[in-house]
XYZ file of C-alpha atoms in Angstrom:
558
model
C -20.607 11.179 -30.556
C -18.719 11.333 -26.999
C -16.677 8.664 -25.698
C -18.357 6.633 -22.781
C -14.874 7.293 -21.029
C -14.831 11.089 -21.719
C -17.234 14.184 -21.199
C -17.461 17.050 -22.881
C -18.435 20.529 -20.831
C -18.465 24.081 -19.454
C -19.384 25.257 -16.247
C -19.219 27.315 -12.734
C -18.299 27.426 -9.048
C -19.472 26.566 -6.039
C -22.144 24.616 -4.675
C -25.318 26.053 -3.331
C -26.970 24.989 0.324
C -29.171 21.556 -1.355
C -29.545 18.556 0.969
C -30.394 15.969 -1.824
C -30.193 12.035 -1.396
C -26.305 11.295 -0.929
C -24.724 14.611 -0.287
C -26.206 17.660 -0.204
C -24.164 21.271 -0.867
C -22.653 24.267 1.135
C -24.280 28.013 0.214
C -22.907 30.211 -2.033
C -22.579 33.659 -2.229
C -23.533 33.868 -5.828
C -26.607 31.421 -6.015
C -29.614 31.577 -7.552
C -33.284 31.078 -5.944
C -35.039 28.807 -8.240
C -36.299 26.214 -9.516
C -33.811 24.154 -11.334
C -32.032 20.861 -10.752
C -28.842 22.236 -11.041
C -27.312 25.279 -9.133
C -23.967 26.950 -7.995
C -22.043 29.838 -8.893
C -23.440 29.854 -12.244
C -27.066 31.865 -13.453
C -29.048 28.476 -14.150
C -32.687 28.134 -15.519
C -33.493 24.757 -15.753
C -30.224 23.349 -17.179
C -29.023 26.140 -19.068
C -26.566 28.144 -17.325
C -24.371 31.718 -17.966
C -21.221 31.913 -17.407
C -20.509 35.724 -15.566
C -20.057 38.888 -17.696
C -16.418 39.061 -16.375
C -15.342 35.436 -16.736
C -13.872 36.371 -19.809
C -11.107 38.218 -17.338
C -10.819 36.275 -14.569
C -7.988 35.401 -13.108
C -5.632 31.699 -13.018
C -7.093 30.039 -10.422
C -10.457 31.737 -10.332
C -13.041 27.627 -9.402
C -16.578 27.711 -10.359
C -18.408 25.066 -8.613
C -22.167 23.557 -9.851
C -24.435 20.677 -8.471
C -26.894 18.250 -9.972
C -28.918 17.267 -6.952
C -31.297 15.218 -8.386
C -31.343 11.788 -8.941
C -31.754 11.872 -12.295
C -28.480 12.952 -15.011
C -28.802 15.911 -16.160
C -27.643 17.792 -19.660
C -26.353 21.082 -18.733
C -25.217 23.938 -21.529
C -22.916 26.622 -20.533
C -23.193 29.540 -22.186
C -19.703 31.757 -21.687
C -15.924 32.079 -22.404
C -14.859 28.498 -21.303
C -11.567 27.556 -23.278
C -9.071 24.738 -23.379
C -7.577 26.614 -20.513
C -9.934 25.973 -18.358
C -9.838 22.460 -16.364
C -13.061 20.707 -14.842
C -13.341 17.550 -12.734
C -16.568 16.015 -11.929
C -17.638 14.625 -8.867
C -19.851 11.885 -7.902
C -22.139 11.736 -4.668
C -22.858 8.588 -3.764
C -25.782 7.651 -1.408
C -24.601 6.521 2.371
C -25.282 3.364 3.705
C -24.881 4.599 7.029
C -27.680 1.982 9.557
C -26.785 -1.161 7.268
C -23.154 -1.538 8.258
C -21.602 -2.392 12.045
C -19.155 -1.378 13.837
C -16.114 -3.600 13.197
C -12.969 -3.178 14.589
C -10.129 -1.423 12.778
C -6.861 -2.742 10.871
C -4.465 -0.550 9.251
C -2.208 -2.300 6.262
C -2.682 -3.901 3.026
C -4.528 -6.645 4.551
C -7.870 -6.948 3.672
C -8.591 -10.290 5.079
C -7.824 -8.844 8.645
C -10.999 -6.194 7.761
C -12.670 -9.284 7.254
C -11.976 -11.250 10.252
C -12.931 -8.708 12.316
C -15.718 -7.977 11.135
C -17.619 -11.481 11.532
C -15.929 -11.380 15.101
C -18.633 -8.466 15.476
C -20.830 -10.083 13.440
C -21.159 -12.293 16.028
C -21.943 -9.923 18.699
C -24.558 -8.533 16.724
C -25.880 -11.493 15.969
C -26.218 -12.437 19.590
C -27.084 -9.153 21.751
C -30.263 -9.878 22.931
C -28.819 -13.145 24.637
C -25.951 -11.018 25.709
C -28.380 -8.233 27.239
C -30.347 -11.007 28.996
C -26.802 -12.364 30.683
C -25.956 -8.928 31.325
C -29.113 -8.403 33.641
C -28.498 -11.449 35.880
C -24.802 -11.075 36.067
C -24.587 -7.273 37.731
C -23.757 -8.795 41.464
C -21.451 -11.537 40.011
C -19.613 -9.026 37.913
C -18.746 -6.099 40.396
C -15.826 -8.193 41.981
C -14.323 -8.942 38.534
C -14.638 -5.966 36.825
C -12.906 -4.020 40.175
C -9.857 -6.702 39.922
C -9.432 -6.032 36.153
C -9.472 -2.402 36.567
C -6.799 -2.280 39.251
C -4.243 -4.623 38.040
C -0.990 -3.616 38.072
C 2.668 -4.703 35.972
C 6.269 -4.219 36.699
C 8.892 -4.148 34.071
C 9.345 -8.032 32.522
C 6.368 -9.290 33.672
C 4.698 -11.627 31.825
C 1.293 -11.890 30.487
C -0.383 -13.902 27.081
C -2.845 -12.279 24.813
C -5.448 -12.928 22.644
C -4.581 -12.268 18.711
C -7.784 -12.553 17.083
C -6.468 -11.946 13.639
C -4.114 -14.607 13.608
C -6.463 -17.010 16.163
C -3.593 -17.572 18.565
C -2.294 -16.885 21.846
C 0.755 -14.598 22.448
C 3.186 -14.838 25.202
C 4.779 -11.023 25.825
C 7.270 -9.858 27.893
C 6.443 -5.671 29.270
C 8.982 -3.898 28.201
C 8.006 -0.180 28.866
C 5.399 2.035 30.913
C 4.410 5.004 31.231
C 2.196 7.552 32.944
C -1.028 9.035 31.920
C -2.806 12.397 32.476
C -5.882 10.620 33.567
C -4.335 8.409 36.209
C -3.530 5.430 34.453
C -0.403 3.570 32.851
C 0.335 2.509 29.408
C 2.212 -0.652 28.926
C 4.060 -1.728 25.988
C 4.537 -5.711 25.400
C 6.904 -7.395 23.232
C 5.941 -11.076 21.410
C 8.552 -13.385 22.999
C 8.904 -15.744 19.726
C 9.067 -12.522 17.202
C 11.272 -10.086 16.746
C 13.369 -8.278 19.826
C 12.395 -5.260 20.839
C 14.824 -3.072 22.687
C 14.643 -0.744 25.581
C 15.436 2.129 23.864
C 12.658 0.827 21.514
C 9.570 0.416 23.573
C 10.214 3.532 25.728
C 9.873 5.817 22.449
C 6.777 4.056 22.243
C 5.714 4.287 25.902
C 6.619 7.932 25.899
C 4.754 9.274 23.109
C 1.772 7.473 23.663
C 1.855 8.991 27.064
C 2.864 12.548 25.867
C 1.485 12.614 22.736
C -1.324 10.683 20.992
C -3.274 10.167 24.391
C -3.290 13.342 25.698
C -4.571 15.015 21.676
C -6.841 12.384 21.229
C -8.459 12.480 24.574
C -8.516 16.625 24.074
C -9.820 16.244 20.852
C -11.781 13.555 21.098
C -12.416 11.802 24.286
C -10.637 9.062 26.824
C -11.451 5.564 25.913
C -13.356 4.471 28.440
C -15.781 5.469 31.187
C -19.472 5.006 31.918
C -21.352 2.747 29.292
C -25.185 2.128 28.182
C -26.963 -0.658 30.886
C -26.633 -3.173 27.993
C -23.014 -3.257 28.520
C -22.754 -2.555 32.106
C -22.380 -5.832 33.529
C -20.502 -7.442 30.545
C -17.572 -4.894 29.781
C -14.486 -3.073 31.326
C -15.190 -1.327 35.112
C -16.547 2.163 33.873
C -13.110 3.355 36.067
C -11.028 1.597 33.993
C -8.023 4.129 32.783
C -4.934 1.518 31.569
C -4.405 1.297 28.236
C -1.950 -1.432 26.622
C 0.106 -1.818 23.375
C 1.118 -5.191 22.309
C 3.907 -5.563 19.660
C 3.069 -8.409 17.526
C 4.167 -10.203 14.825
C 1.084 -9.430 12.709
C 2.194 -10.725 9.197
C 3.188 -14.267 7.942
C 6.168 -14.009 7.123
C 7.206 -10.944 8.900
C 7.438 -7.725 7.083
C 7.407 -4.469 8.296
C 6.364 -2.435 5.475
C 3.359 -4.610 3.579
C 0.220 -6.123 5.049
C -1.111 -5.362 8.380
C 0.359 -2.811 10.281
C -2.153 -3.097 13.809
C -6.000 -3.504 14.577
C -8.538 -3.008 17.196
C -11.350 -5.178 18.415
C -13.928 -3.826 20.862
C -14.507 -6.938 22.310
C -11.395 -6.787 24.259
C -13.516 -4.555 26.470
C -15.665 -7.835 27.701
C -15.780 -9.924 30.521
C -14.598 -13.439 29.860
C -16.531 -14.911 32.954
C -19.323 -14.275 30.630
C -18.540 -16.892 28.670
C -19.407 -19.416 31.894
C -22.567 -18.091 31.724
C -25.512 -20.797 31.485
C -27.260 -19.509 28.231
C -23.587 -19.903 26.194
C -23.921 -23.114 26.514
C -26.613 -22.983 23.323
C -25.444 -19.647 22.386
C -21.881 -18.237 20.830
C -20.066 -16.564 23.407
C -16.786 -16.348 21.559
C -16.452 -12.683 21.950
C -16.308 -13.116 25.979
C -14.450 -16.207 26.072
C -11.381 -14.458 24.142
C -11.092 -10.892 25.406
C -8.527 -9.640 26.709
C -10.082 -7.625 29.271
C -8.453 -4.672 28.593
C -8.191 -1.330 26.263
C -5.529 -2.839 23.561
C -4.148 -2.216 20.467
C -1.751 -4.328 18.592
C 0.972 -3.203 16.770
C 3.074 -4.946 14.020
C 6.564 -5.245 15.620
C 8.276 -5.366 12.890
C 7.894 -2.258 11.687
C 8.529 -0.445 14.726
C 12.280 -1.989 15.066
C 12.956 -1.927 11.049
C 16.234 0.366 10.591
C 16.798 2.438 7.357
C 19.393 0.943 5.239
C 23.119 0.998 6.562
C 21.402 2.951 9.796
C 21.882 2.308 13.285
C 17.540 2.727 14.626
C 16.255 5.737 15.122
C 12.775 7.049 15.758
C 13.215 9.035 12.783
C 13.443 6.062 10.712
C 10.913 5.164 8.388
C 9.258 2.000 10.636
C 9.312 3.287 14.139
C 7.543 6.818 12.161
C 4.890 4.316 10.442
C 4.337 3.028 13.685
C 4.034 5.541 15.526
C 1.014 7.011 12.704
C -0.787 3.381 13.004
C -0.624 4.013 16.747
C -2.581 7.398 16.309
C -4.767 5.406 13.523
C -5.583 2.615 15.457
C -5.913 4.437 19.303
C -8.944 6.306 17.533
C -10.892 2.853 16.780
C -10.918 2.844 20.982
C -12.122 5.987 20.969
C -15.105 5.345 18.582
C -16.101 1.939 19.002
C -16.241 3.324 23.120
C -18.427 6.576 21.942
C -20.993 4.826 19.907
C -20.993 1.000 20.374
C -20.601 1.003 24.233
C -21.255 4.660 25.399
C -24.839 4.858 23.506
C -24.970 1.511 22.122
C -25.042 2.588 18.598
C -24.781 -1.003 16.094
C -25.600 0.649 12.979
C -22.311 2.596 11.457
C -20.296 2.353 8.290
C -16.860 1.510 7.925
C -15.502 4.392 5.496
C -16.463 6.744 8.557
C -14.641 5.365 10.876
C -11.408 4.480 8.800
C -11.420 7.853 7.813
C -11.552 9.341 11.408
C -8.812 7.129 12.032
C -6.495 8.728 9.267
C -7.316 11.840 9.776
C -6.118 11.284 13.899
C -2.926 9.502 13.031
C -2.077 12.096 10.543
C -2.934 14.591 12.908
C -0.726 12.966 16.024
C 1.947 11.733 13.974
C 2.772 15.960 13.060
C 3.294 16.440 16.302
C 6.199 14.452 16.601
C 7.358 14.667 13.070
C 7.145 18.291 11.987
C 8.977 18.038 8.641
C 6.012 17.613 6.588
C 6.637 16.537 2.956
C 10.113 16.779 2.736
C 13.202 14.062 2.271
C 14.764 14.802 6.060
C 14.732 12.569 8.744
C 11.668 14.775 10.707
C 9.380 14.228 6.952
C 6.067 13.240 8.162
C 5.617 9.185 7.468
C 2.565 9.527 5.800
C 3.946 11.806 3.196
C 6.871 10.497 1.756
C 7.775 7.988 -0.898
C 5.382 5.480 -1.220
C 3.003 6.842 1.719
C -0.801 6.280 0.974
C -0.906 10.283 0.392
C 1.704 9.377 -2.630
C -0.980 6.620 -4.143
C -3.998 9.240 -3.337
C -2.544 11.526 -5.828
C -1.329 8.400 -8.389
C -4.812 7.114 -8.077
C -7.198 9.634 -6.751
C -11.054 8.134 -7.275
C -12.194 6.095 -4.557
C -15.376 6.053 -3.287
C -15.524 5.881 0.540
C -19.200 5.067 0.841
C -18.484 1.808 -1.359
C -16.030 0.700 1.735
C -16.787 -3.156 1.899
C -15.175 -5.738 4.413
C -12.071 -5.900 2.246
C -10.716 -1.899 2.676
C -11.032 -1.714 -0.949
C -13.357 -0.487 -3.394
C -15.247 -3.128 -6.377
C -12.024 -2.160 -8.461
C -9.587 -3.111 -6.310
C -8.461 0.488 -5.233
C -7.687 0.403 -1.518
C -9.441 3.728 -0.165
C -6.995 4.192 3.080
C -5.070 6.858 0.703
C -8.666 8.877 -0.370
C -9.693 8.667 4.030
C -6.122 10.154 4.483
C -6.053 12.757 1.783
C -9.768 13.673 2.723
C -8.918 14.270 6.687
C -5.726 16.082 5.715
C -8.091 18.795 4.159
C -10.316 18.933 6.847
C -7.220 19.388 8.911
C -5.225 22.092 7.108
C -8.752 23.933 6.741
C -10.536 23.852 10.006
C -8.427 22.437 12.405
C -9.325 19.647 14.886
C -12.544 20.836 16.077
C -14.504 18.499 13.526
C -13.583 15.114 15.825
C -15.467 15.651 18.533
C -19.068 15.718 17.489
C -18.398 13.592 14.645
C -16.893 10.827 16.943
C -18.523 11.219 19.999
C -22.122 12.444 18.615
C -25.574 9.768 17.964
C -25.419 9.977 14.722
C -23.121 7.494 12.289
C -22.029 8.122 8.540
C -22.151 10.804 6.559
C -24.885 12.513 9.224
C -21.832 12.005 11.801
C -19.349 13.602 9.838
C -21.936 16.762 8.890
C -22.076 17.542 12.503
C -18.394 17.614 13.078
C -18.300 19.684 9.474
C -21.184 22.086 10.270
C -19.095 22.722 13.551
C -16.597 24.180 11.928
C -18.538 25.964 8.957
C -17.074 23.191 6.427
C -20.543 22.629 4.911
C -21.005 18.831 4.095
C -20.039 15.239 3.201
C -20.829 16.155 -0.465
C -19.239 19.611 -0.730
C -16.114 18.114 0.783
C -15.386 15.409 -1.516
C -16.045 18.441 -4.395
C -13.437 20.467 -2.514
C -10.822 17.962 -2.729
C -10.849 16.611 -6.454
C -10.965 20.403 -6.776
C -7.982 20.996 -4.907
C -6.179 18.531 -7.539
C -6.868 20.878 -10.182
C -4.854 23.426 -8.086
C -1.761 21.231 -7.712
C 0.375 23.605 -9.484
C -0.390 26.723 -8.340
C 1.888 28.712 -6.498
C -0.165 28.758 -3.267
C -3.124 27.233 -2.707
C -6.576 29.461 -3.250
C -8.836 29.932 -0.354
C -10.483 27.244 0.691
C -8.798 24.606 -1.089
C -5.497 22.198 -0.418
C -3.247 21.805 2.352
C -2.019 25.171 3.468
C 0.225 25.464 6.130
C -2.385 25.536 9.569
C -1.608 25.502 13.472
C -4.012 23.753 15.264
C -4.696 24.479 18.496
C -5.481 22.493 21.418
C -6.408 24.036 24.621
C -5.470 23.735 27.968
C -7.238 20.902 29.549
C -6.596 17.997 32.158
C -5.086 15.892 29.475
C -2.839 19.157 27.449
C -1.641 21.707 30.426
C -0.730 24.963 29.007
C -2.213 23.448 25.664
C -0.380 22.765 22.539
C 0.084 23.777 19.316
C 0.639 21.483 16.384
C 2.079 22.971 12.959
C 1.003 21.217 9.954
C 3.526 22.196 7.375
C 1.781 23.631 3.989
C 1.836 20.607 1.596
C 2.749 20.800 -2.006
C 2.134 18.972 -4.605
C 3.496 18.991 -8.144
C 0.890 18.693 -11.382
C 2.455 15.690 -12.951
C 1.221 13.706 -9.792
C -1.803 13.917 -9.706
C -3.191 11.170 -12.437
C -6.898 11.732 -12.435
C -9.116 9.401 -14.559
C -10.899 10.828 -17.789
C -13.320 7.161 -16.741
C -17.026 8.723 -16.472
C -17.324 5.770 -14.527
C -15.409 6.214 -11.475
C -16.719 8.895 -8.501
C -14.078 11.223 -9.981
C -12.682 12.556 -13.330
C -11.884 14.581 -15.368
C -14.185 16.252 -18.151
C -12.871 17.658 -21.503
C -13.966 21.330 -22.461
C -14.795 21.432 -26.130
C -16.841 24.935 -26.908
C -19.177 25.026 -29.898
C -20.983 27.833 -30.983
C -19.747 29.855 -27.807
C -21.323 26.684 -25.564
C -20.445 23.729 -24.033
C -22.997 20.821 -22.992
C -22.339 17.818 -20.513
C -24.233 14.701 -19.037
C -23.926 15.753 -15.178
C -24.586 12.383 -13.476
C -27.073 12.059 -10.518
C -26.246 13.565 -7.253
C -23.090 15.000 -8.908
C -21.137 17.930 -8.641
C -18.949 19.836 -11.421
C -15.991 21.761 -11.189
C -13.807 24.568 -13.065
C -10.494 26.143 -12.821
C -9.320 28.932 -14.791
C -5.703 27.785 -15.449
């Protein structure tokens, strides 16, 4: 008998052009026109498949991909010369949930009670957006005047101004410690908690200057700016479509303070509301929280304390660890602007999933932290911070099965596996394969979930939601290899932007090739868990295996 926890199989390569429930496959060049529930590289009839004649001489590294896209498990013999030195991972495609969630805000940390405060703060919009749309029709005179005096205010440097922390229910008094120019006309400011930790000069200028210079400019050329004309449900109620500022507040976001564990920043769309709103006569029956504490503005918060930590026995540096992590949450966290702008108040989209968005936001911060930090997974001071020691690509590989689509309030899976290292793993593949050109009609497109991320995919000829997750746990089983085989891993790429109002001239941005060592990579042998890894036991010249549901198989010639 098999173990519950193990598999026993053979099989093929690469996943044929299916779009069944949860996933779906990219063509291959070998399929098979048939009818049978499972297809790929492989000759299949029914659930009996054949190995090629010249598999026998294939070479290390030679992947086999097949797919069960049925909904029903399927028992699948291989017939061919599949050894012991052979390795296979299987790969479960979960249905997406995409219409049932909301979009939340966005916190990046260990924190999963933050994910959860900010969601019932949108909870409560959506719970209350026909009374909001009915306020929004009789407010559009009363409205013009404030939304034109919030648009155009101005700050000088030490100016004062308290904000709204909605994660920690309190108000902050910050000083503005840094500014800085934008491509699209506006200013970025950079405010310091008084009663937390000091921020220097020195400090908040790094941070003024490559927001300004770098993670606004690439995210508005690869995505979009965060703000401009919205859907007449929003109109009246929100930000003056003109509105260009942007601010960063430096908080102290964990109790006590630590820079390294528990929340590192967050989002909340609501900051782009009106308070006046909240004087409106139909809140006095109805919650009108969300207007009576925005801040009016496009804001992110930051945890201060990381940005001013100092490697040990080091005088601070921007290469140091925190201000590194800081400036990658910045990236992370500037993208939840960018979405919750493109669906929620551009096209009034409430339906969305959280996985989707976390991972756009990991693949961005990844993406704009490389641009300042080119050293990529190395031990020098210019090693990108979300590859080093410790760095959620470093738990990815130590604990690799995670199942996005099962993203709850809490950032973390039913097993207690946070799934911020799977989002950042998945967008780095995306990233050293097809470049940026995936964001924009993934992010800015009407559709949410998995459909989103197909569009940004089918872009860039990267097939699907389903054949992506395949191609990473794949990728695993290619760790060791002296370069990475077509298709698969993190190769060295250049991505490049184009000239545009935001980039002039353009840029390039060189994502160092990214290695990483066998002995890493600790994938599960669990048949329970969306990934793992299946045992090859031939018998009589075949091997058989349960294929789940919606599930996709794997093989490397080693």
């Amino acid at each position: 008998m098999l173990n519950k926890k193990q598999n026993l199989l053979v099989l093929s390569v690469m996943a044929a052009a299916l779009s069944g429930c949860g996933g779906g496959g990219e063509g291959s060049s070998s399929s098979f026109t048939q009818k049978s529930q499972i297809s790929g590289d492989l000759n299949c009839q029914t659930s009996a498949c054949s190995m090629p004649a010249g598999a026998a001489t294939d070479p290390a590294g030679k992947v086999y991909l097949l797919q069960n896209a049925s909904n029903q498990e399927a028992t699948v013999t291989i017939d061919g010369p599949l050894t012991n030195s052979w390795d296979a991972v299987m790969t479960r495609i979960s249905s997406d949930t995409a219409g049932n969630g909301r979009i939340g805000g966005g916190a990046r940390g260990g924190d999963g009670a933050a994910d959860a405060i900010l969601a019932q703060k949108m909870q409560v919009v959506y719970d209350n957006i026909a009374t909001y749309a009915g306020i929004s029709q009789r407010a559009q005179a009363r409205m013009k005047l404030e939304k034109r005096v919030s648009a155009s205010a101005r700050y000088a440097l030490n100016d004062s101004r308290a904000w709204y922390d909605s994660i920690g229910s309190r108000t902050l008094n910050t000083t503005m410690k840094a500014s800085a120019a934008l491509p699209n006309g506006g200013t970025v400011y950079v405010w310091a908690q008084d009663d937390a930790a000091a921020v220097t000069a020195e400090q908040a200028n790094f941070l003024a200057e490559r927001f300004a210079n770098s993670v606004y400019p690439i995210e508005s050329a690869v995505i979009s700016e965060p703000w401009g004309s919205v859907a007449s449900t929003w109109r009246a109620i929100s930000l003056d479509s003109g509105t260009k500022d942007v601010h960063l507040v430096l908080a102290q976001l964990n109790q006590p303070a630590n820079a390294f564990k528990g929340l590192m920043g967050y989002v909340l769309p609501t900051n782009a509301l009106l308070k006046s709103v909240a004087l409106d006569p139909a809140c006095a029956t109805e919650d009108c929280s969300p207007f009576a504490n925005s801040n009016e503005a496009l804001v992110t918060f930051l945890n201060v304390d990381t940005l001013v930590a100092k490697d040990d026995g080091q005088l601070w540096s921007q290469n140091g660890r925190g201000p590194a992590l800081s400036l990658s949450t910045l990236g992370h966290e500037y993208q939840h602007l960018l979405y919750s702008y493109n669906k929620l108040f551009r096209q009034n989209i409430t339906g969305a999933t959280t996985w989707e968005n976390e991972l756009a936001a990991q693949t961005m911060g990844y993406l704009v932290a490389a641009d300042t930090y080119h050293g990529g997974r190395s031990n020098g001071p210019d090693a990108h911070p979300d590859l080093g020691a410790g760095s959620d690509f470093t738990r990815f590989l130590a604990s690799p099965a995670c199942d996005l689509k099962r993203w709850p309030a809490l950032s973390s899976d039913a097993s207690g596996v946070s799934c911020y290292p799977k989002a950042l793993a998945t967008g780095m593949l995306m990233l050293h394969q097809y470049g940026a050109g995936v964001m924009k009609p993934w992010v800015t497109g009407a559709n949410v979930g998995e459909k989103a991320l197909n569009d940004g995919l089918a872009s860039v000829g990267g097939g699907n939601y389903g054949s992506l997750m395949q191609r990473l746990y794949t990728s695993l089983l290619l760790a060791d290899f002296p370069t990475w085989a077509a298709g698969y891993g993190f190769p060295a790429k250049q991505v490049t932007l184009p000239a545009s109002p935001y980039l002039i001239g353009g840029k390039a941005i060189s994502l160092p090739e990214v290695r990483v060592g066998k002995q890493e990579v600790q994938l599960t042998m669990d048949s329970t868990q969306e990934a793992y890894r299946v045992t090859l036991i031939p018998m009589g010249g075949k091997v058989t295996i349960a294929m789940p549901a919606n599930s996709r198989l794997s093989l490397v010639k080693r």
